[in-house]
Amino acid sequence: MKLVRFGEPGRERPGVLVEAAGAPPMILDVRGMAYDLEDYNEDFFRRFGMARLPGLLSESGRKLVPAAGVRLGPPVARPGKIICLGKNYAGHAREFDAKVPPSPILFDKAATAVTGPHDPICLPPGAAVVDLEAELALVIGRPASRVAEDRALEYVAGYMVLNDVTDRAAQRADGQWFRGKSPDTFCPIGPWLATPDEVGDPGNLRIESRVNGVLLQNANTTDMIFKIPFLIAYISATITLLPGDVIATGTPAGIGSARRPPLTLHPGDAVEVAVEKLGRQVNAVQ
């Protein structure tokens, strides 16, 4: 399944993308069929809402709306935590400072940075060195504490595209990453949350980014230093992960600020980020 949230900002409704050969894509209006499934949030995942969606999809009286022209919001409601990985691709570690980390580098990104997959990215006043970072992200489906690595994928509700937009000047000035990673609109996610059966092996997916049609990043998740099962086990060893929490697994080589000359974001730019099987984001920079 491909879970989406659709509608005006702040008033999104939960849905499921319905695709059939030869027919235009539609969206199943989940709340319209089950009023208690209010949103894709912690309560939804905790109360086994995912298990109810196939039944709604199979009902004869499905409530469907055309997907064309409908705004897609973030596919999950505001998460409790967004845990990100620094330097988790070998190629990116080499271009960053040539040092491969001996253990995962974790940092946080503010939940208020989350925005939709086609919403504008708004640069803060004075932000002159802003990067995009294409990432594969996962959403936790049930409480996870001290999870064994060989069972870690059982705790994944699904996967999605995430753009870890970053103010490099703020990142360098602060000596830590939170402020530079967290301005409003600096975390586009979506267009959908794909369930694990849609994705197959998340450790072997193409990932790319473009600015104004120019290809920047073109890699595969096989280049991750620390793989997803290890990351879930590592994080949950000391931090309880709750349903709806997001883990962004890092970005591959090719970021704009590492190029010579640098290729950073400016008002009027068009940003594209895509991950195989998870769709494509297109955001205008303002």
Tab-separated table of C-alpha atoms in Angstrom:
chain	number	residue	atom	x	y	z
A	1	MET	CA	0.000	0.000	0.000
A	2	LYS	CA	0.940	3.628	-0.542
A	3	LEU	CA	-0.339	5.804	2.282
A	4	VAL	CA	-0.928	9.483	1.543
A	5	ARG	CA	-2.383	12.478	3.338
A	6	PHE	CA	-4.282	14.861	1.113
A	7	GLY	CA	-5.906	18.275	1.392
A	8	GLU	CA	-5.028	21.776	2.507
A	9	PRO	CA	-2.072	22.337	4.857
A	10	GLY	CA	-3.112	21.585	8.407
A	11	ARG	CA	-6.346	19.917	7.271
A	12	GLU	CA	-5.002	16.799	5.565
A	13	ARG	CA	-7.011	13.584	5.529
A	14	PRO	CA	-5.527	10.071	5.533
A	15	GLY	CA	-5.779	8.155	2.292
A	16	VAL	CA	-4.407	5.286	0.256
A	17	LEU	CA	-3.270	5.743	-3.340
A	18	VAL	CA	-5.227	3.418	-5.636
A	19	GLU	CA	-3.600	2.671	-8.989
A	20	ALA	CA	-5.013	0.439	-11.703
A	21	ALA	CA	-3.769	-0.165	-15.237
A	22	GLY	CA	-5.540	2.043	-17.738
A	23	ALA	CA	-7.303	4.111	-15.079
A	24	PRO	CA	-6.388	7.470	-13.531
A	25	PRO	CA	-4.991	7.238	-9.982
A	26	MET	CA	-7.487	7.667	-7.159
A	27	ILE	CA	-7.222	8.195	-3.412
A	28	LEU	CA	-9.203	6.127	-0.929
A	29	ASP	CA	-10.653	8.521	1.654
A	30	VAL	CA	-9.801	6.562	4.807
A	31	ARG	CA	-11.461	8.910	7.275
A	32	GLY	CA	-14.548	9.029	5.081
A	33	MET	CA	-14.919	5.280	5.514
A	34	ALA	CA	-13.724	4.888	9.109
A	35	TYR	CA	-14.200	8.071	11.142
A	36	ASP	CA	-12.054	6.768	14.003
A	37	LEU	CA	-9.013	6.584	11.714
A	38	GLU	CA	-8.501	10.298	12.042
A	39	ASP	CA	-4.927	10.596	10.810
A	40	TYR	CA	-1.675	8.745	10.244
A	41	ASN	CA	-0.258	9.514	13.661
A	42	GLU	CA	1.060	7.652	16.698
A	43	ASP	CA	-2.430	6.554	17.738
A	44	PHE	CA	-3.134	5.121	14.265
A	45	PHE	CA	-0.005	2.978	14.237
A	46	ARG	CA	-0.250	1.998	17.895
A	47	ARG	CA	-3.871	0.831	17.533
A	48	PHE	CA	-3.113	-1.371	14.494
A	49	GLY	CA	-4.696	0.988	12.001
A	50	MET	CA	-2.440	-0.385	9.273
A	51	ALA	CA	-4.137	-3.764	9.589
A	52	ARG	CA	-7.525	-2.188	8.856
A	53	LEU	CA	-6.575	-0.540	5.572
A	54	PRO	CA	-6.716	-3.680	3.357
A	55	GLY	CA	-10.280	-4.249	4.503
A	56	LEU	CA	-11.261	-0.698	3.540
A	57	LEU	CA	-9.631	-1.136	0.144
A	58	SER	CA	-11.668	-4.275	-0.517
A	59	GLU	CA	-15.079	-2.814	0.384
A	60	SER	CA	-17.548	-2.461	-2.469
A	61	GLY	CA	-18.627	1.026	-1.359
A	62	ARG	CA	-15.190	2.578	-1.372
A	63	LYS	CA	-15.045	6.362	-1.121
A	64	LEU	CA	-12.589	7.474	-3.774
A	65	VAL	CA	-11.449	10.898	-4.923
A	66	PRO	CA	-9.398	11.617	-8.073
A	67	ALA	CA	-5.716	12.087	-7.256
A	68	ALA	CA	-5.171	14.576	-10.083
A	69	GLY	CA	-4.913	18.127	-8.829
A	70	VAL	CA	-5.117	17.168	-5.146
A	71	ARG	CA	-2.406	18.515	-2.846
A	72	LEU	CA	-0.457	15.806	-1.048
A	73	GLY	CA	0.747	16.653	2.428
A	74	PRO	CA	3.383	14.818	4.463
A	75	PRO	CA	2.334	11.139	4.474
A	76	VAL	CA	2.571	10.966	8.275
A	77	ALA	CA	1.285	13.546	10.732
A	78	ARG	CA	3.839	15.475	12.771
A	79	PRO	CA	6.197	12.817	14.169
A	80	GLY	CA	7.361	12.770	17.755
A	81	LYS	CA	10.970	12.331	16.687
A	82	ILE	CA	12.947	12.765	13.475
A	83	ILE	CA	16.273	11.009	14.027
A	84	CYS	CA	18.801	11.569	11.275
A	85	LEU	CA	22.114	9.995	10.305
A	86	GLY	CA	25.209	11.963	9.446
A	87	LYS	CA	27.825	10.607	7.067
A	88	ASN	CA	26.098	7.243	6.602
A	89	TYR	CA	27.131	6.794	2.968
A	90	ALA	CA	30.753	5.992	2.206
A	91	GLY	CA	30.844	8.393	-0.731
A	92	HIS	CA	29.362	11.255	1.266
A	93	ALA	CA	31.760	10.644	4.168
A	94	ARG	CA	34.658	11.008	1.732
A	95	GLU	CA	33.359	14.292	0.288
A	96	PHE	CA	32.407	15.652	3.752
A	97	ASP	CA	35.724	15.313	5.563
A	98	ALA	CA	37.157	11.972	4.333
A	99	LYS	CA	36.530	10.370	7.746
A	100	VAL	CA	34.318	7.292	7.927
A	101	PRO	CA	32.598	7.274	11.348
A	102	PRO	CA	33.230	4.243	13.565
A	103	SER	CA	29.636	4.373	14.855
A	104	PRO	CA	26.445	6.100	13.684
A	105	ILE	CA	26.318	9.884	13.991
A	106	LEU	CA	22.825	10.804	15.179
A	107	PHE	CA	21.186	14.204	15.170
A	108	ASP	CA	17.656	15.541	15.476
A	109	LYS	CA	15.554	17.576	13.081
A	110	ALA	CA	12.610	19.610	14.386
A	111	ALA	CA	9.177	18.172	13.596
A	112	THR	CA	8.026	21.691	12.651
A	113	ALA	CA	10.361	21.488	9.642
A	114	VAL	CA	8.126	18.850	8.027
A	115	THR	CA	6.307	19.890	4.860
A	116	GLY	CA	4.643	18.236	1.883
A	117	PRO	CA	6.402	16.650	-1.105
A	118	HIS	CA	5.472	19.492	-3.469
A	119	ASP	CA	5.253	22.420	-1.053
A	120	PRO	CA	7.741	25.307	-1.318
A	121	ILE	CA	11.051	25.298	0.514
A	122	CYS	CA	11.295	28.728	2.149
A	123	LEU	CA	14.792	30.038	2.816
A	124	PRO	CA	15.251	31.967	6.071
A	125	PRO	CA	16.432	35.571	5.733
A	126	GLY	CA	20.164	35.676	5.154
A	127	ALA	CA	20.544	31.942	4.484
A	128	ALA	CA	23.059	31.956	1.646
A	129	VAL	CA	24.483	28.400	1.686
A	130	VAL	CA	21.582	25.955	1.679
A	131	ASP	CA	21.891	22.351	0.503
A	132	LEU	CA	19.475	19.598	-0.353
A	133	GLU	CA	20.099	16.033	0.835
A	134	ALA	CA	18.164	13.153	-0.757
A	135	GLU	CA	17.395	10.433	1.797
A	136	LEU	CA	15.527	7.205	2.335
A	137	ALA	CA	13.479	7.488	5.533
A	138	LEU	CA	11.523	4.912	7.495
A	139	VAL	CA	8.586	5.233	9.870
A	140	ILE	CA	8.342	3.149	13.027
A	141	GLY	CA	5.120	1.136	13.277
A	142	ARG	CA	5.117	-0.015	16.912
A	143	PRO	CA	7.002	0.758	20.135
A	144	ALA	CA	10.619	-0.308	19.828
A	145	SER	CA	12.983	-0.655	22.769
A	146	ARG	CA	16.145	-2.764	22.784
A	147	VAL	CA	15.193	-4.378	19.504
A	148	ALA	CA	17.336	-7.252	18.237
A	149	GLU	CA	18.941	-6.519	14.888
A	150	ASP	CA	17.534	-9.680	13.289
A	151	ARG	CA	13.986	-8.545	14.167
A	152	ALA	CA	14.392	-4.827	13.512
A	153	LEU	CA	12.523	-4.688	10.216
A	154	GLU	CA	9.401	-6.013	11.953
A	155	TYR	CA	9.081	-2.567	13.564
A	156	VAL	CA	8.981	-0.660	10.252
A	157	ALA	CA	5.579	0.620	9.106
A	158	GLY	CA	6.932	1.846	5.799
A	159	TYR	CA	9.439	3.865	3.810
A	160	MET	CA	9.358	7.293	2.187
A	161	VAL	CA	11.471	9.986	0.542
A	162	LEU	CA	12.915	12.718	2.777
A	163	ASN	CA	14.874	15.815	1.819
A	164	ASP	CA	17.157	16.896	4.665
A	165	VAL	CA	17.480	20.534	3.578
A	166	THR	CA	20.357	22.166	5.454
A	167	ASP	CA	21.612	25.689	6.155
A	168	ARG	CA	25.348	25.005	5.998
A	169	ALA	CA	26.365	28.394	7.402
A	170	ALA	CA	24.247	27.875	10.526
A	171	GLN	CA	25.519	24.311	10.845
A	172	ARG	CA	29.139	25.430	10.791
A	173	ALA	CA	28.631	28.491	12.977
A	174	ASP	CA	26.916	26.539	15.759
A	175	GLY	CA	29.331	23.642	15.979
A	176	GLN	CA	26.284	21.334	16.009
A	177	TRP	CA	23.546	20.642	13.484
A	178	PHE	CA	20.094	21.206	14.994
A	179	ARG	CA	19.462	24.837	14.000
A	180	GLY	CA	20.877	24.437	10.508
A	181	LYS	CA	18.727	21.371	9.890
A	182	SER	CA	15.459	22.612	11.390
A	183	PRO	CA	14.095	25.773	9.750
A	184	ASP	CA	10.442	25.591	8.751
A	185	THR	CA	9.916	23.708	5.438
A	186	PHE	CA	13.411	22.144	5.617
A	187	CYS	CA	12.029	18.587	5.754
A	188	PRO	CA	9.848	17.699	2.743
A	189	ILE	CA	8.601	14.105	3.051
A	190	GLY	CA	6.560	11.908	0.731
A	191	PRO	CA	4.808	11.744	-1.688
A	192	TRP	CA	3.694	8.533	0.026
A	193	LEU	CA	4.591	6.085	2.756
A	194	ALA	CA	5.112	2.706	1.074
A	195	THR	CA	4.558	-0.429	3.119
A	196	PRO	CA	7.485	-2.874	3.238
A	197	ASP	CA	5.850	-5.284	0.766
A	198	GLU	CA	5.877	-2.485	-1.835
A	199	VAL	CA	9.587	-1.852	-1.358
A	200	GLY	CA	11.330	-5.204	-0.999
A	201	ASP	CA	14.954	-4.706	0.019
A	202	PRO	CA	15.424	-1.122	1.286
A	203	GLY	CA	19.160	-1.708	1.174
A	204	ASN	CA	19.154	-1.725	-2.630
A	205	LEU	CA	17.273	1.302	-3.971
A	206	ARG	CA	18.329	4.025	-6.390
A	207	ILE	CA	18.375	7.520	-4.904
A	208	GLU	CA	18.888	10.799	-6.731
A	209	SER	CA	18.480	14.558	-6.574
A	210	ARG	CA	18.386	17.374	-9.104
A	211	VAL	CA	18.385	21.179	-8.994
A	212	ASN	CA	16.899	22.897	-12.048
A	213	GLY	CA	17.212	19.611	-13.923
A	214	VAL	CA	20.927	19.187	-13.139
A	215	LEU	CA	21.690	15.792	-11.604
A	216	LEU	CA	23.529	16.135	-8.279
A	217	GLN	CA	23.147	12.850	-6.428
A	218	ASN	CA	22.894	9.503	-8.186
A	219	ALA	CA	23.580	6.557	-5.905
A	220	ASN	CA	22.188	3.431	-4.315
A	221	THR	CA	21.330	2.626	-0.714
A	222	THR	CA	23.859	-0.230	-0.970
A	223	ASP	CA	26.457	2.475	-0.194
A	224	MET	CA	25.116	2.912	3.368
A	225	ILE	CA	27.776	2.318	6.003
A	226	PHE	CA	25.290	1.334	8.710
A	227	LYS	CA	22.318	-0.651	7.409
A	228	ILE	CA	18.714	-0.164	8.510
A	229	PRO	CA	18.391	-3.198	10.843
A	230	PHE	CA	21.564	-2.168	12.657
A	231	LEU	CA	20.386	1.433	12.943
A	232	ILE	CA	17.068	0.470	14.522
A	233	ALA	CA	18.829	-1.837	16.985
A	234	TYR	CA	21.504	0.780	17.757
A	235	ILE	CA	19.047	3.621	18.372
A	236	SER	CA	16.492	1.565	20.306
A	237	ALA	CA	19.193	0.226	22.628
A	238	THR	CA	18.956	3.501	24.575
A	239	ILE	CA	16.122	5.520	22.979
A	240	THR	CA	12.591	4.152	22.821
A	241	LEU	CA	11.157	4.587	19.349
A	242	LEU	CA	7.422	5.246	19.205
A	243	PRO	CA	4.925	4.627	16.396
A	244	GLY	CA	5.160	7.415	13.840
A	245	ASP	CA	8.778	8.289	14.652
A	246	VAL	CA	10.961	8.875	11.597
A	247	ILE	CA	14.515	7.722	10.967
A	248	ALA	CA	16.289	9.407	8.045
A	249	THR	CA	19.108	7.124	6.956
A	250	GLY	CA	21.596	9.636	5.553
A	251	THR	CA	22.450	11.096	2.169
A	252	PRO	CA	24.795	9.869	-0.579
A	253	ALA	CA	27.619	11.750	-2.266
A	254	GLY	CA	26.955	14.654	-4.603
A	255	ILE	CA	25.654	17.422	-2.328
A	256	GLY	CA	25.845	20.859	-3.877
A	257	SER	CA	28.061	22.512	-1.265
A	258	ALA	CA	30.786	19.909	-1.848
A	259	ARG	CA	31.060	20.808	-5.530
A	260	ARG	CA	33.506	23.298	-6.982
A	261	PRO	CA	32.014	25.758	-7.571
A	262	PRO	CA	29.262	25.052	-5.020
A	263	LEU	CA	25.710	24.512	-6.263
A	264	THR	CA	23.409	25.674	-3.474
A	265	LEU	CA	19.735	26.626	-3.341
A	266	HIS	CA	18.334	30.047	-4.231
A	267	PRO	CA	14.843	31.491	-4.701
A	268	GLY	CA	13.405	30.354	-8.016
A	269	ASP	CA	15.200	26.996	-8.042
A	270	ALA	CA	13.322	23.749	-8.643
A	271	VAL	CA	14.406	20.854	-6.413
A	272	GLU	CA	13.750	17.183	-7.206
A	273	VAL	CA	14.442	14.262	-4.872
A	274	ALA	CA	13.534	10.665	-5.699
A	275	VAL	CA	14.014	7.180	-4.284
A	276	GLU	CA	13.230	4.064	-6.303
A	277	LYS	CA	9.707	2.712	-5.548
A	278	LEU	CA	8.996	5.660	-3.243
A	279	GLY	CA	8.202	8.390	-5.732
A	280	ARG	CA	9.550	11.842	-6.451
A	281	GLN	CA	9.339	15.199	-4.716
A	282	VAL	CA	9.377	18.468	-6.654
A	283	ASN	CA	9.707	21.620	-4.548
A	284	ALA	CA	10.083	25.242	-5.555
A	285	VAL	CA	12.559	27.312	-3.542
A	286	GLN	CA	11.336	30.644	-2.222
